[in-house]
Amino acid sequence: MSALQTPPRLAPDTLRIIPLGGLGDIGRNMTVFEINGKLLVVDCGVLFPEDDQPGVDLILPGLDYLDDRLDDIVGLVLTHGHEDHIGAVPYLLRRRQDIPLYGSKLTLAFVDGKLREHRLRDTAMYHQVVEGDTVVAGPFELEFFAVNHSIPDALAVAIKTSAGVVLHTGDFKMDQLPLDKRITDLRGFARLSSDERGVDLLMADSTNADVAGFTLPEKDIEPALERVFGQAPQKLVVACFASHVHRVQQILNLAVRHGRKVVYVGRSMVRNMTTAQELGYLKVPGGTLIELNDIEQYPEDQVVVISTGSQGEPLSALARMANREHPIVQVGSGDTVLLASSLIPGNENAVYRVINGLTRLGVTVVHKGNALVHTSGHASAGELLYTYNVVKPRNALPVHGEARHLVANAKLAQATGIPADHTIVAEDGDVIDLADGIARRTGRVDASYIFVDGTTVGDVTETSLTDRRILGEEGFISVIAAVDLRSQTIVAGPDINARGFLEDPTIFDSITEDIRGALNDALEEGVDDPHRLQQLVRRVIGRWVSRTYRKRPMIVPVVIAV
């Protein structure tokens, strides 16, 4: 990654574009646009941790960049409701709660569910939009276009400013026979291109840019799904993303056809599918859904479980089934698990760990690697070529993907005639300025990972992650004290040291006094066994860590009798 370079002062009527996430990773998508002192944010998603980031729950985009400019934000546009585009919204709204949110009905409903959990929904400012809408947010005029993706209600957005026009596709593909009959609005893209101003910059989804041809239509996987239902002799578990409404609809339809009841497993799955059904995006025939606690009342060949955990998340419902830790759903010989999702880069080890665990239990595991049971939600190279030829942008800034995806997307742009010096392969934190029809890289700001660890945000550093890799996921805390058993007093400490837990030593100030008080009380009561005193220290600090941070670090108390 290139070094930080302070960008020049932004000239009037120049548009500055700063990606704070999503360029180099599959996740934490977020871009900031600035002109004439005002900011517009597009998407605010999370990245899920990999195996070498123990104890980390989520990774946020570079929100710290906005801390000094929060009052300048005129809006947050959300292109669709996947976690890698909306998952960090609560963490941004913690910093300023009244940022206007622009998105489609389903997207805002999914955000509302997240904000309810974070106790932020009462202050949220929702602005629902549909394709064809044009709204003004400060110096930005926004026009929204329908795009087809693996979730309903996805939108692309044209951002029109005095410096030029940017088209941000969001995540999209060009399924010509989509399940919801909602195709990507190429006619709208063409109209935007043919306007007098044209499109100065196209920011197109890169996730499948290195895949030749066209993405397989959703309807083409139904025969494979049908075969899985027909060949499953006992319980069937289908794991997919908790926001993949189209896939859940397909599973519901097949369940009805095969006489199976359906149960949702996983908090996010229950929340999102309930929301989708209430809003009319998910059609559930009466009598199909059952409660999780009622699953034992039905024969195993009459049940299908729709579960979270398709990416091998260690605390997900599917991972708990594979580890025989789920309190209700048990799987074993004769059961079938269908992974109806793509494999996000970086999750390979976690996914295969779950597959191996299920296989050891005798479960038949069907996934994209051995059956045609999933298709991507992203445009492949052929669709991207169509997009560049229709939009005819003067400049291209590929977004949403790892380095190989961004480079492949840039080569597609150049193949359609966009000059190489007008095609920018950027990294998170790069500053791109658009003026006079030309986009140029002008500097670099900090867009580092922000780690969420339990209830803490931003306190985990790369140094503490290195310690955790050595010491275990939750870190290590030592407490040392010396006591005089004859005088029943503490003569030194307690001193608390931590590695791989949190970096700020002042967090232990309050609990140090609690430990001192507990030791004094025990000594006054006549406790003279150092081992019992050590166990007391362990209980006091253990309860505090669990209550305050929801973590379980290794705790080593040492009480020395002098």
PDB file of N, CA and C in Angstrom, residues 45 49 56 88 106 143 167 301-302 313 480 517 552:
ATOM      1  N   GLY A  45     -20.458  -0.303   4.509  1.00  0.00           N
ATOM      2  CA  GLY A  45     -20.558  -1.726   4.803  1.00  0.00           C
ATOM      3  C   GLY A  45     -19.441  -2.248   5.671  1.00  0.00           C
ATOM      4  N   PRO A  49     -14.029 -10.845   9.321  1.00  0.00           N
ATOM      5  CA  PRO A  49     -12.625 -11.163   9.586  1.00  0.00           C
ATOM      6  C   PRO A  49     -12.199 -12.497   9.003  1.00  0.00           C
ATOM      7  N   VAL A  56     -11.829 -10.836  16.335  1.00  0.00           N
ATOM      8  CA  VAL A  56     -12.452  -9.688  15.675  1.00  0.00           C
ATOM      9  C   VAL A  56     -13.811 -10.109  15.145  1.00  0.00           C
ATOM     10  N   ALA A  88     -22.073  -1.209   8.397  1.00  0.00           N
ATOM     11  CA  ALA A  88     -21.389  -0.219   9.249  1.00  0.00           C
ATOM     12  C   ALA A  88     -22.219   1.037   9.483  1.00  0.00           C
ATOM     13  N   LEU A 106     -36.775  -1.803   0.801  1.00  0.00           N
ATOM     14  CA  LEU A 106     -36.218  -2.979   1.476  1.00  0.00           C
ATOM     15  C   LEU A 106     -34.885  -2.650   2.137  1.00  0.00           C
ATOM     16  N   GLU A 143     -29.782  10.796  -9.135  1.00  0.00           N
ATOM     17  CA  GLU A 143     -30.785  10.081  -9.922  1.00  0.00           C
ATOM     18  C   GLU A 143     -30.565   8.583  -9.741  1.00  0.00           C
ATOM     19  N   LEU A 167     -21.479   7.975 -12.418  1.00  0.00           N
ATOM     20  CA  LEU A 167     -22.439   6.878 -12.305  1.00  0.00           C
ATOM     21  C   LEU A 167     -21.813   5.780 -11.461  1.00  0.00           C
ATOM     22  N   ASP A 301     -38.051 -35.944   6.970  1.00  0.00           N
ATOM     23  CA  ASP A 301     -38.162 -35.768   5.523  1.00  0.00           C
ATOM     24  C   ASP A 301     -39.266 -34.777   5.153  1.00  0.00           C
ATOM     25  N   GLN A 302     -39.844 -34.128   6.162  1.00  0.00           N
ATOM     26  CA  GLN A 302     -40.869 -33.116   5.903  1.00  0.00           C
ATOM     27  C   GLN A 302     -40.448 -31.734   6.392  1.00  0.00           C
ATOM     28  N   GLU A 313     -18.961 -18.803   9.226  1.00  0.00           N
ATOM     29  CA  GLU A 313     -18.833 -17.969  10.420  1.00  0.00           C
ATOM     30  C   GLU A 313     -18.900 -18.850  11.671  1.00  0.00           C
ATOM     31  N   ILE A 480      -0.997  -9.342  39.322  1.00  0.00           N
ATOM     32  CA  ILE A 480       0.007  -9.705  40.327  1.00  0.00           C
ATOM     33  C   ILE A 480      -0.193  -8.832  41.563  1.00  0.00           C
ATOM     34  N   GLY A 517     -10.220  -4.076  46.795  1.00  0.00           N
ATOM     35  CA  GLY A 517     -11.256  -4.183  47.813  1.00  0.00           C
ATOM     36  C   GLY A 517     -11.599  -5.617  48.149  1.00  0.00           C
ATOM     37  N   ARG A 552     -13.525 -13.483  26.786  1.00  0.00           N
ATOM     38  CA  ARG A 552     -13.046 -14.478  27.738  1.00  0.00           C
ATOM     39  C   ARG A 552     -11.551 -14.678  27.547  1.00  0.00           C
TER      40      ARG A 552
END
